[in-house]
Short mmCIF file of N, CA and C in Angstrom, two decimals:
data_model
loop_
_atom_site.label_atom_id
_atom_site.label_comp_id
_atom_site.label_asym_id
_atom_site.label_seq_id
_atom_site.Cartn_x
_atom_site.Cartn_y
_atom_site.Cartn_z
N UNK A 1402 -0.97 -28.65 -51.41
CA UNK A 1402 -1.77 -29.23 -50.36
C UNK A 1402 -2.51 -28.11 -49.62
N UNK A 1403 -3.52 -28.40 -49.59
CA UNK A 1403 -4.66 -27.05 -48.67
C UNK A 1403 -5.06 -27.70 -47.16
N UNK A 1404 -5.01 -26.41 -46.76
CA UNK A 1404 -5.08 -26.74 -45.55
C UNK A 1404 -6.37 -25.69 -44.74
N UNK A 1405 -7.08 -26.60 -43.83
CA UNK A 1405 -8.57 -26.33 -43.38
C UNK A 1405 -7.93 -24.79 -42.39
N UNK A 1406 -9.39 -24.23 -42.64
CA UNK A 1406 -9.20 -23.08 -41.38
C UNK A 1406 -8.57 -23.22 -39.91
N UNK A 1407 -9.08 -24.35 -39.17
CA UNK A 1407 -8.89 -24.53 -38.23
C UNK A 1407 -7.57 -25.41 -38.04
N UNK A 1408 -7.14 -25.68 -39.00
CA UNK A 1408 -5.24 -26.30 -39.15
C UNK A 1408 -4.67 -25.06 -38.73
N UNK A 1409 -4.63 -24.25 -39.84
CA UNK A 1409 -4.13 -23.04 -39.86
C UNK A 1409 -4.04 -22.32 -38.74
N UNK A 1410 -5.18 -22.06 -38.50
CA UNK A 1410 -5.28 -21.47 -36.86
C UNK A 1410 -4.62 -22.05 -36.03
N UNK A 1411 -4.82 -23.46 -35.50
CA UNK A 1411 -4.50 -24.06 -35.13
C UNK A 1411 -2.31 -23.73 -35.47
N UNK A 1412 -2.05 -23.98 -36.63
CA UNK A 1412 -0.90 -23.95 -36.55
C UNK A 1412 0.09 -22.38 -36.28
N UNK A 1413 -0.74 -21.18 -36.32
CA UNK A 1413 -0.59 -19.86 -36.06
C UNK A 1413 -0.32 -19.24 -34.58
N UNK A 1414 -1.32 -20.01 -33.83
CA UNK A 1414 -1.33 -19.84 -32.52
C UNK A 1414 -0.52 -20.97 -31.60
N UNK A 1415 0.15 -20.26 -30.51
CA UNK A 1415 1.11 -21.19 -29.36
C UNK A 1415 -0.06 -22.35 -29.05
N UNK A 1416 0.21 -22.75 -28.21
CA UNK A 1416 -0.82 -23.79 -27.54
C UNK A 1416 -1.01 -22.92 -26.11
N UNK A 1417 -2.58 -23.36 -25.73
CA UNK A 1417 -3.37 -22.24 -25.35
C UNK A 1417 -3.70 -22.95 -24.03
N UNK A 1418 -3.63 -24.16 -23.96
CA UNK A 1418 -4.28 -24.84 -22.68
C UNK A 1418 -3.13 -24.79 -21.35
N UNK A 1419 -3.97 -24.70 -19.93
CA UNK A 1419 -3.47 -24.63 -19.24
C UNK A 1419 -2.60 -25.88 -18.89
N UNK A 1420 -2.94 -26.75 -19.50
CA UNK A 1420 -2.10 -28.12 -19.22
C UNK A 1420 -0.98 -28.52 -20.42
N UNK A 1421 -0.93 -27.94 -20.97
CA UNK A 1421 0.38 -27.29 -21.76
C UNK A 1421 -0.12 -28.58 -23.18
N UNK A 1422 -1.02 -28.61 -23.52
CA UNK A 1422 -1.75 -29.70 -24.21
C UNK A 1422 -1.88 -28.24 -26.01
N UNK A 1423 -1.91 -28.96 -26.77
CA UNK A 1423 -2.15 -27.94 -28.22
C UNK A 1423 -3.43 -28.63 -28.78
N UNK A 1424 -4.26 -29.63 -28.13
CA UNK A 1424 -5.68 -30.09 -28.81
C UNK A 1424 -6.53 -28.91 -29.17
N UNK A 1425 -7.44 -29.26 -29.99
CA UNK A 1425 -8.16 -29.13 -30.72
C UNK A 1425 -9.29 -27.91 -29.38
N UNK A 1426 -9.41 -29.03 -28.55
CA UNK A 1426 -10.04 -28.45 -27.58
C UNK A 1426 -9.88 -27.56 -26.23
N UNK A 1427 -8.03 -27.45 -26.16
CA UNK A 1427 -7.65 -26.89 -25.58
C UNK A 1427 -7.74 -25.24 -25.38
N UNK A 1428 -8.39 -24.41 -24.54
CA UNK A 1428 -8.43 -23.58 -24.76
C UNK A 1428 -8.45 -22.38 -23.73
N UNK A 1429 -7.23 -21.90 -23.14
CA UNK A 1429 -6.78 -21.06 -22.15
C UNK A 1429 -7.99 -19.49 -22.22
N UNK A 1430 -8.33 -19.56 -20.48
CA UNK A 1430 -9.39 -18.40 -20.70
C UNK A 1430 -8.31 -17.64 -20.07
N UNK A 1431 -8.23 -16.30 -20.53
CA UNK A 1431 -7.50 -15.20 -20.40
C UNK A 1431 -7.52 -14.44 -18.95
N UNK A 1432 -6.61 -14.14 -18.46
CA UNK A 1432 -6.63 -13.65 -16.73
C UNK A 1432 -6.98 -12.65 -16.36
N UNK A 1433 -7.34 -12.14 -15.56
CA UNK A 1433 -7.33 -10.68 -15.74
C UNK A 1433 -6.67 -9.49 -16.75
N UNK A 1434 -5.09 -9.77 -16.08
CA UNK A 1434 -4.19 -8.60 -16.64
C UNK A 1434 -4.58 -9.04 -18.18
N UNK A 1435 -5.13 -9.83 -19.23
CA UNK A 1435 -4.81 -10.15 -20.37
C UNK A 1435 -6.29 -9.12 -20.87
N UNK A 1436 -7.70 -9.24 -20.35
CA UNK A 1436 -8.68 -8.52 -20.41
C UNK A 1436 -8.78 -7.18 -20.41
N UNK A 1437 -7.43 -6.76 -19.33
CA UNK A 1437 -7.77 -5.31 -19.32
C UNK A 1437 -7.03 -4.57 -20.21
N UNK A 1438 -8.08 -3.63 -20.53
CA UNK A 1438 -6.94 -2.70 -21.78
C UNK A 1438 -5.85 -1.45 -20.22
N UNK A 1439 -4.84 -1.33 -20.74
CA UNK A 1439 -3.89 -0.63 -20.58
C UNK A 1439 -4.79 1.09 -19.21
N UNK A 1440 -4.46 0.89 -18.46
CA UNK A 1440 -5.27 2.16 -18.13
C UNK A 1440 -4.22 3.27 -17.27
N UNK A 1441 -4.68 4.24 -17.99
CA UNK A 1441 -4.24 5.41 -17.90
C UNK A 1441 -4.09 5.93 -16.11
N UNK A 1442 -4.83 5.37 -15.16
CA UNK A 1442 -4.96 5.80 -14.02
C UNK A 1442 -4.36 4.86 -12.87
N UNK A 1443 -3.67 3.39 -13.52
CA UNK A 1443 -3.33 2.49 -12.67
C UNK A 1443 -2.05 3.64 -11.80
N UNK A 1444 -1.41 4.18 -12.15
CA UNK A 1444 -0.32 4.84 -11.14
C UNK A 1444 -0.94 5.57 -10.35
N UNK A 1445 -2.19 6.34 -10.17
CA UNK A 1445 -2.40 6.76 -9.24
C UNK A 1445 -2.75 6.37 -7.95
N UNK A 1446 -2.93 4.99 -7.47
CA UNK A 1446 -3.37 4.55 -6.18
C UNK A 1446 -1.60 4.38 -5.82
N UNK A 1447 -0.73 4.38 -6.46
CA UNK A 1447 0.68 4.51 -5.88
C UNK A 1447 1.20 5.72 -5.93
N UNK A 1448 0.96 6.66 -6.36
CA UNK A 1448 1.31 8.00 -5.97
C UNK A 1448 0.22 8.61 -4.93
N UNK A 1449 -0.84 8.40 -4.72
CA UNK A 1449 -1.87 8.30 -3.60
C UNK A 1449 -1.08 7.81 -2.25
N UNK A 1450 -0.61 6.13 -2.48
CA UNK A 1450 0.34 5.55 -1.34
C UNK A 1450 1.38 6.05 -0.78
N UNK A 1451 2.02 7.08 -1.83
CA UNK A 1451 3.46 7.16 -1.36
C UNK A 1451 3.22 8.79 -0.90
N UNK A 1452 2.00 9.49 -1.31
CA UNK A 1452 1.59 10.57 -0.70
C UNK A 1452 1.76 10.21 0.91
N UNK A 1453 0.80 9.75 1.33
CA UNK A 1453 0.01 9.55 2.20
C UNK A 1453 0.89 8.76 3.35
N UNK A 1454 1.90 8.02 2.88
CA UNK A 1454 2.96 7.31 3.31
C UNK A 1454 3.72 8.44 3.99
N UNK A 1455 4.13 9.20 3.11
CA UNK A 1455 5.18 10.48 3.64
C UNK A 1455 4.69 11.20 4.82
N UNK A 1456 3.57 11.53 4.38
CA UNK A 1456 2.48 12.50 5.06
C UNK A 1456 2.54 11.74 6.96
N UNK A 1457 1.92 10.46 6.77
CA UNK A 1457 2.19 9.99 7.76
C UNK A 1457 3.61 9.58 9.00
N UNK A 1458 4.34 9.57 7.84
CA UNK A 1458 5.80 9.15 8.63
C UNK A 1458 6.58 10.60 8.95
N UNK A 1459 5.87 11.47 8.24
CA UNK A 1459 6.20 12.87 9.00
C UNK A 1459 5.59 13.30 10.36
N UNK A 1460 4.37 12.52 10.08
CA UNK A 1460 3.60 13.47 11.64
C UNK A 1460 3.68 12.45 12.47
N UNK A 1461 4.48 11.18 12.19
CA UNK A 1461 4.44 10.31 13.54
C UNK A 1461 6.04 10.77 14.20
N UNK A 1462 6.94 11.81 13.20
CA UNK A 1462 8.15 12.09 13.99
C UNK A 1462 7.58 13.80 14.76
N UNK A 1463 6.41 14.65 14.35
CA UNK A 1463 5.85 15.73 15.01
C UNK A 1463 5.49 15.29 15.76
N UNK A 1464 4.73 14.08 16.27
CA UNK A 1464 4.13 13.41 17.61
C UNK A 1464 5.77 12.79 18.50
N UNK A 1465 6.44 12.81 17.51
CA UNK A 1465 7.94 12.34 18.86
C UNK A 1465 8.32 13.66 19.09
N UNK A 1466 7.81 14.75 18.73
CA UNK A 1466 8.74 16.42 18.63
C UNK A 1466 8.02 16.73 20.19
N UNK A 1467 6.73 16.27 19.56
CA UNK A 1467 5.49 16.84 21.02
C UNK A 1467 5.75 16.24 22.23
N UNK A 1468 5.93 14.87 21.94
CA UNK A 1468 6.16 14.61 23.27
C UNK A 1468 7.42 14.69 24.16
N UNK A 1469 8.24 14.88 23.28
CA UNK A 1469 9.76 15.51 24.02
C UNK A 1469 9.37 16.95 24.46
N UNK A 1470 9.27 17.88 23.80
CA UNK A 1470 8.79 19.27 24.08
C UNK A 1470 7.75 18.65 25.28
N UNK A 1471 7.14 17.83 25.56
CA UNK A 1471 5.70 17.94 26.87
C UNK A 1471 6.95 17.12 27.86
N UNK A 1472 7.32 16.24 27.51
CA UNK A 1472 8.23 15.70 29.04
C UNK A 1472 9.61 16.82 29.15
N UNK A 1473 9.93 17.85 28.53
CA UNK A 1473 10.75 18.73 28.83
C UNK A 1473 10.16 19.85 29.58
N UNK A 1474 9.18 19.68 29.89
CA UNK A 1474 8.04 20.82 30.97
C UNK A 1474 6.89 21.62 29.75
N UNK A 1475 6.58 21.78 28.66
CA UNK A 1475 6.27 22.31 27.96
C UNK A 1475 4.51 21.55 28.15
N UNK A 1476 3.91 22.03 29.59
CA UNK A 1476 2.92 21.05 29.75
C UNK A 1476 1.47 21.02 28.40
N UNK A 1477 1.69 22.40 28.25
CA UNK A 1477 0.39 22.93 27.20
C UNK A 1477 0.43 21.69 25.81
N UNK A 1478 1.79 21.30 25.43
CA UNK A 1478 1.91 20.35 24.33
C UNK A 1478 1.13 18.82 24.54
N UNK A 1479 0.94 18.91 25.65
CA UNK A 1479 -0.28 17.21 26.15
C UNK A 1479 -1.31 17.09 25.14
N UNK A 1480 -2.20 18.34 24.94
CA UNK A 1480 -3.23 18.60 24.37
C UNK A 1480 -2.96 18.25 23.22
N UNK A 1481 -1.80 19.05 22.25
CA UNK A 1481 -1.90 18.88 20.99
C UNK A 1481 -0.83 17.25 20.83
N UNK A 1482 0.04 17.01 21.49
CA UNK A 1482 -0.01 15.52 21.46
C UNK A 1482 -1.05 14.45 21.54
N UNK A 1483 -2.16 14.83 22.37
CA UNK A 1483 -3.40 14.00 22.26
C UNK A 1483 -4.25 14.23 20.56
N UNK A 1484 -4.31 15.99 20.29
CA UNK A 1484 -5.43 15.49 19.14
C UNK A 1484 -4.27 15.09 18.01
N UNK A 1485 -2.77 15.39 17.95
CA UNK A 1485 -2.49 14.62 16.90
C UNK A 1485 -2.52 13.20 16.59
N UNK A 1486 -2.42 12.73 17.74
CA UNK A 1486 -2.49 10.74 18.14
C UNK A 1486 -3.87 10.59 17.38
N UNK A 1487 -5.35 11.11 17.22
CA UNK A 1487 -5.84 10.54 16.71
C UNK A 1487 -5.79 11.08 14.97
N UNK A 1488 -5.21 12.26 15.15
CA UNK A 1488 -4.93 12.55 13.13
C UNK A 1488 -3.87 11.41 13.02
N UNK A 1489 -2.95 11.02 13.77
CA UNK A 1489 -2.62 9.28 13.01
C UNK A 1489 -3.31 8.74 12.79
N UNK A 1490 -4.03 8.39 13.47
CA UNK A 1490 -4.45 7.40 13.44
C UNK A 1490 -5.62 7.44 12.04
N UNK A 1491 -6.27 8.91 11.77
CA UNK A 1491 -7.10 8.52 11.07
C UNK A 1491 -5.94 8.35 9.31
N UNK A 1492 -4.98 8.95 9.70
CA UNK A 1492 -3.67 9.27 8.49
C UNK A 1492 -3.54 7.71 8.05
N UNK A 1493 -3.19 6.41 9.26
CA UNK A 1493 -3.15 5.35 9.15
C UNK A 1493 -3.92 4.47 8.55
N UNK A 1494 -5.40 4.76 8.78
CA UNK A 1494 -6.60 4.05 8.42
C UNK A 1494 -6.33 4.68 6.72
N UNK A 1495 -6.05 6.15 6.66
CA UNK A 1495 -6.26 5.91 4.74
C UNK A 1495 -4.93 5.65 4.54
N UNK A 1496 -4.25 5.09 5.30
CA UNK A 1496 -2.60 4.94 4.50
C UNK A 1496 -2.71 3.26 4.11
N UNK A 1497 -3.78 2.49 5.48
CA UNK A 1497 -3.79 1.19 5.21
C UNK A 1497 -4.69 0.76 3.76
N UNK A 1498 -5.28 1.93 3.64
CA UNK A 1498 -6.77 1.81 2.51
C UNK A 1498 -5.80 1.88 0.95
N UNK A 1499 -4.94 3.45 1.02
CA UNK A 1499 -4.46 3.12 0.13
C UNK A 1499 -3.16 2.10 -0.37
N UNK A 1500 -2.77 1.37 0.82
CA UNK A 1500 -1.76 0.07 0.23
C UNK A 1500 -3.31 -1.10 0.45
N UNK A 1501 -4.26 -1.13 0.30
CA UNK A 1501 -4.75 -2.26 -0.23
C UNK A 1501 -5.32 -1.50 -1.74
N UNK A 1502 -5.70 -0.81 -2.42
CA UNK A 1502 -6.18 -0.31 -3.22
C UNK A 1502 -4.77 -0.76 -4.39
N UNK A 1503 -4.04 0.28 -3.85
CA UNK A 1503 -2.33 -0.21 -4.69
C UNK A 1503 -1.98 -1.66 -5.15
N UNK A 1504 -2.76 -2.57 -3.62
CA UNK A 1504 -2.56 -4.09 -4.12
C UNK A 1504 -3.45 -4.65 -4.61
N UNK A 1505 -4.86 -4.27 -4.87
CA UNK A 1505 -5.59 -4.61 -5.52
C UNK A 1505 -5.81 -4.11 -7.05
N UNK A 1506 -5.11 -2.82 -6.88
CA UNK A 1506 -5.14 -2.61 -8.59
C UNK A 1506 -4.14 -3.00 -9.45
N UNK A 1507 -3.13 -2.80 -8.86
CA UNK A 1507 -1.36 -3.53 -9.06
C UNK A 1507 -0.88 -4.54 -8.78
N UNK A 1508 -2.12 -5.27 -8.09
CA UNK A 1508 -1.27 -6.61 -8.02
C UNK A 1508 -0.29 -6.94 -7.64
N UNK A 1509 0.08 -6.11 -6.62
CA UNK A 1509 1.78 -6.23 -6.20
C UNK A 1509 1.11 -7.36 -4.60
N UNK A 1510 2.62 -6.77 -3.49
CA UNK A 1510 2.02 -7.77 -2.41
C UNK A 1510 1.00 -7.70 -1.51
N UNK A 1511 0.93 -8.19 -0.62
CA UNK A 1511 -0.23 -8.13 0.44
C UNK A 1511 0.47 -7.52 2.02
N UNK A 1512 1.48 -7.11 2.03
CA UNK A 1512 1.54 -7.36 2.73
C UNK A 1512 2.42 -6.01 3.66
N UNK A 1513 2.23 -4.78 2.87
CA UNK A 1513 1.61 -3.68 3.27
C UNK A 1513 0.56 -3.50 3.68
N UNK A 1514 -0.36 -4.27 3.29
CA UNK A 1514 -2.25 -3.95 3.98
C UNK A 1514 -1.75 -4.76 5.06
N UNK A 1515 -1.28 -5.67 5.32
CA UNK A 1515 -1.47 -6.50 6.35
C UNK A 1515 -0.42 -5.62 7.29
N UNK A 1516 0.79 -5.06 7.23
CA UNK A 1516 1.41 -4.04 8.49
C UNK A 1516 0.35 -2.88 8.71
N UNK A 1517 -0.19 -2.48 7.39
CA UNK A 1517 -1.06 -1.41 7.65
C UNK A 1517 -2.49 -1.95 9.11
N UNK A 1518 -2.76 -2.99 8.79
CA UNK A 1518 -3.67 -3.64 10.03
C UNK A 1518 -3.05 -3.63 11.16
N UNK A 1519 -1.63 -4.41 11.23
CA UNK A 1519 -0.79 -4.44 12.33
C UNK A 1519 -1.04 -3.32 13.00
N UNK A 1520 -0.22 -1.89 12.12
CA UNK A 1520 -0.18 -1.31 12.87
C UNK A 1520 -1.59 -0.05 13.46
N UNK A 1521 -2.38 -0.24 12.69
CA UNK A 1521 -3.76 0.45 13.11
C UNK A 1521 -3.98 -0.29 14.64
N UNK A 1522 -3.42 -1.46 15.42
CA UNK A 1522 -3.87 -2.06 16.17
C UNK A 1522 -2.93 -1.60 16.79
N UNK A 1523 -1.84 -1.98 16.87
CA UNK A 1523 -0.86 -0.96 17.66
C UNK A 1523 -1.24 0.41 18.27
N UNK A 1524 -1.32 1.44 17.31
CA UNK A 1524 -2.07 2.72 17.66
C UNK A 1524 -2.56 2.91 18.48
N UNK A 1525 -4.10 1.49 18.69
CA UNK A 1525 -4.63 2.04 19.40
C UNK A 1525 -4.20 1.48 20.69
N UNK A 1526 -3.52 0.09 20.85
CA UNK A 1526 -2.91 0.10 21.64
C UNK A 1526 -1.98 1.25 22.27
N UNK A 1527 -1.19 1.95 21.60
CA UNK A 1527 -0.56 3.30 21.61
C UNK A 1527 -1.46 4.40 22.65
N UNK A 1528 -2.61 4.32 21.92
CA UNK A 1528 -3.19 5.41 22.55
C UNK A 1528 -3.89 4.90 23.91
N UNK A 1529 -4.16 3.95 24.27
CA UNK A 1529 -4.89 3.11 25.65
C UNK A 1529 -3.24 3.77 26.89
N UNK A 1530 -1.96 3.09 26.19
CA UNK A 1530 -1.10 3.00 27.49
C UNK A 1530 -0.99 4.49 27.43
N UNK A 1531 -1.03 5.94 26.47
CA UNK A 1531 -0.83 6.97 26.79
C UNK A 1531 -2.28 7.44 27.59
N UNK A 1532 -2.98 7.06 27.55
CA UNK A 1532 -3.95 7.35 28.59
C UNK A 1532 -3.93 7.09 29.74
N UNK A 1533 -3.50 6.08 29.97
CA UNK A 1533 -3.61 5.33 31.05
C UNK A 1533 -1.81 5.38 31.65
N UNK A 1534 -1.50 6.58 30.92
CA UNK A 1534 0.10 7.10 31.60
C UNK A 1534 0.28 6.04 31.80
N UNK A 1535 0.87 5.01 30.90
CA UNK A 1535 2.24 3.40 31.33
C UNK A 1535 2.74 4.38 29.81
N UNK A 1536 4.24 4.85 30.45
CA UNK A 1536 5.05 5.52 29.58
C UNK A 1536 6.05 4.09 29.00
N UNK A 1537 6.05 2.78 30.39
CA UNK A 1537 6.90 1.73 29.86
C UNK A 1537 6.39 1.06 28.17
N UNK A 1538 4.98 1.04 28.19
CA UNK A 1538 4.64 0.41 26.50
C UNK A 1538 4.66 1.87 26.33
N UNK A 1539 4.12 2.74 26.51
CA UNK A 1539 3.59 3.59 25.44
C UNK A 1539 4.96 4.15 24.27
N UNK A 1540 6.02 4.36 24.81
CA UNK A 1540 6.99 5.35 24.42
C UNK A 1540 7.73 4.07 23.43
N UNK A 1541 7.92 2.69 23.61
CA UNK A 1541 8.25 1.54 22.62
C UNK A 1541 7.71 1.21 21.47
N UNK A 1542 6.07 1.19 21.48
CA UNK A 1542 5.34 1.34 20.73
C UNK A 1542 5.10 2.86 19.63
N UNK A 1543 5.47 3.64 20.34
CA UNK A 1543 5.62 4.86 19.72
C UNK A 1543 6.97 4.32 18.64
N UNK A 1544 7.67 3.92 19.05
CA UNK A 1544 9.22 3.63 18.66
C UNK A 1544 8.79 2.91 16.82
N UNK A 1545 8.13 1.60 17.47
CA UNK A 1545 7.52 0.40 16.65
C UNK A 1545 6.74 1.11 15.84
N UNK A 1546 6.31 2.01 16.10
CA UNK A 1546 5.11 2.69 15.36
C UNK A 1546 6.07 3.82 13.90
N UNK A 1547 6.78 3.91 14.41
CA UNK A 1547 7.74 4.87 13.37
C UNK A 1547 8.75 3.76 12.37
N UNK A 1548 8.86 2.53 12.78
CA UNK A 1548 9.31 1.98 12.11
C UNK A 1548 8.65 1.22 11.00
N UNK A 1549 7.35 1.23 11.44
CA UNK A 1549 6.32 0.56 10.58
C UNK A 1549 6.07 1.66 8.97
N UNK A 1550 5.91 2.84 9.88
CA UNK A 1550 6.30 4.04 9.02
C UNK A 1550 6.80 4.14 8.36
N UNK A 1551 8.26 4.05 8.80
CA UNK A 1551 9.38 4.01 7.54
C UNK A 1551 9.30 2.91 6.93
N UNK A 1552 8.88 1.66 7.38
CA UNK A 1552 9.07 0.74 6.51
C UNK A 1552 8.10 0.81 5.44
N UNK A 1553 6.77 0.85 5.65
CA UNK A 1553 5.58 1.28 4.55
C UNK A 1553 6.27 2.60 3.75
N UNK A 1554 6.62 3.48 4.17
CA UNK A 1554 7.09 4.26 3.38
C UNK A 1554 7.97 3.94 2.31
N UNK A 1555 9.16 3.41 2.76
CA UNK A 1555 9.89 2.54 1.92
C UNK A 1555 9.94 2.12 0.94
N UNK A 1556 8.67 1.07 1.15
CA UNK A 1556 7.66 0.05 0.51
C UNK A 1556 7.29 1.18 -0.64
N UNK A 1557 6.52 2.07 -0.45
CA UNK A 1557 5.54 2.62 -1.35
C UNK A 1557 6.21 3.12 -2.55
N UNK A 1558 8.03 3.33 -2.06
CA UNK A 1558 8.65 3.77 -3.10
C UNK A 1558 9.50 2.94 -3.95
N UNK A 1559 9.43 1.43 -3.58
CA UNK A 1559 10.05 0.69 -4.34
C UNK A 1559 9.13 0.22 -5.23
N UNK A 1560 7.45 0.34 -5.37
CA UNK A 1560 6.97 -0.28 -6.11
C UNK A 1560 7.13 0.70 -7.80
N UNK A 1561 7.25 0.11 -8.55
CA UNK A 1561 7.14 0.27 -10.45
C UNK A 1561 6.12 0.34 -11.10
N UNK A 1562 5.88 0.87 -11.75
CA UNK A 1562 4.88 0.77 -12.73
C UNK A 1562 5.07 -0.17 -13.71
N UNK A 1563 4.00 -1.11 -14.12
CA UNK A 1563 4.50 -1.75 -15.64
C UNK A 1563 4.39 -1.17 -16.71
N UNK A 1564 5.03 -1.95 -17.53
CA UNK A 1564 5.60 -1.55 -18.54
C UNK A 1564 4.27 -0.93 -19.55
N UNK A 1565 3.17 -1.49 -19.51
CA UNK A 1565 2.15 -1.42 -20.33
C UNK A 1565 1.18 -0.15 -19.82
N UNK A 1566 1.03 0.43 -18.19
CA UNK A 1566 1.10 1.44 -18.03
C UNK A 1566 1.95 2.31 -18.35
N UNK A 1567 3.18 2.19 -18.43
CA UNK A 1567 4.15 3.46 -18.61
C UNK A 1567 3.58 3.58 -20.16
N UNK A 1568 3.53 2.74 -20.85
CA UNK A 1568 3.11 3.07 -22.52
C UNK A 1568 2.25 3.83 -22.49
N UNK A 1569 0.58 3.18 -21.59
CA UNK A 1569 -0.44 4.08 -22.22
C UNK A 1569 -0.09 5.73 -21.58
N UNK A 1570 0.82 5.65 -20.27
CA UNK A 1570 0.66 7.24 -20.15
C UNK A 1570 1.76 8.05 -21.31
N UNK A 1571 2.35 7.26 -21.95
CA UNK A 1571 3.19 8.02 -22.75
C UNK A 1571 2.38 8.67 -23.95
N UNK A 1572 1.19 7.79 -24.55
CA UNK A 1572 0.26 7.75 -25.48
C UNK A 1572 -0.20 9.55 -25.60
#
């Protein structure tokens, strides 16, 4: 018994439709991850993250060093507590850039970019009550602000590579 091309095919391949249907006409268009070939550079927006992560959750505990050293009389440290408040802040803006980059190339969650927003807003909240000397928010928020830290930090190191990256960099 012979059997037509499109039997064959037909009987070779799973069923393809999104409605779990095997017709004739059924025919699943492929998702992203299925389009892209394997790329060699997907780990770097997460070693970028978890750079930049560190980087940051280090100098938001040098900004708690400064301001203990400035409320212990060490008045000259005001200054460099002020220009480091805004190297967070700009540390923050690429820390938030690179957890959306990470989630847009990796596909992981959302929701590192979204603390990363949180806390860019914080900051500057941060930096309004240290201006405006209210040590009651400022020094809590400082607090909140290190925890966001560690927690993004955290974050940056639990994420994996897949499996199909780890191949092509083995290649």
């Amino acid at each position: 018994m012979q059997r037509s091309s499109s039997e064959a095919a037909a009987q070779a391949a799973p069923p393809t439709s999104d409605s779990g249907g095997s017709g004739p006409g059924d025919v699943r268009r492929p998702g992203p991850a299925d389009d892209r070939p394997p790329a060699r550079w997907a780990h770097r927006p997460v070693i970028a993250y978890r750079v930049v992560s560190v980087l940051f959750t280090v100098n938001t505990l040098v900004q708690a060093a400064l301001a203990g050293l400035f409320v212990n009389g060490d008045v000259g440290l005001l200054t460099a507590h002020d220009v480091n408040a805004h190297v967070l802040t700009m540390m923050l803006v690429a820390e938030t850039v690179a957890a959306t980059v990470a989630w847009r190339v990796r596909a992981n969650r959302v929701w590192p970019t979204v603390l990363g927003a949180v806390l860019l807003v914080l900051i500057v909240v941060q930096q309004i009550a240290g201006y405006s000397r209210d040590l009651l928010l400022h020094i809590p928020l400082g607090v909140a602000l290190f925890g966001g830290a560690c927690t993004m930090t955290v974050w940056a190191f639990t994420l994996t590579l897949p499996v199909r990256t780890l191949k092509a960099l083995h290649r």
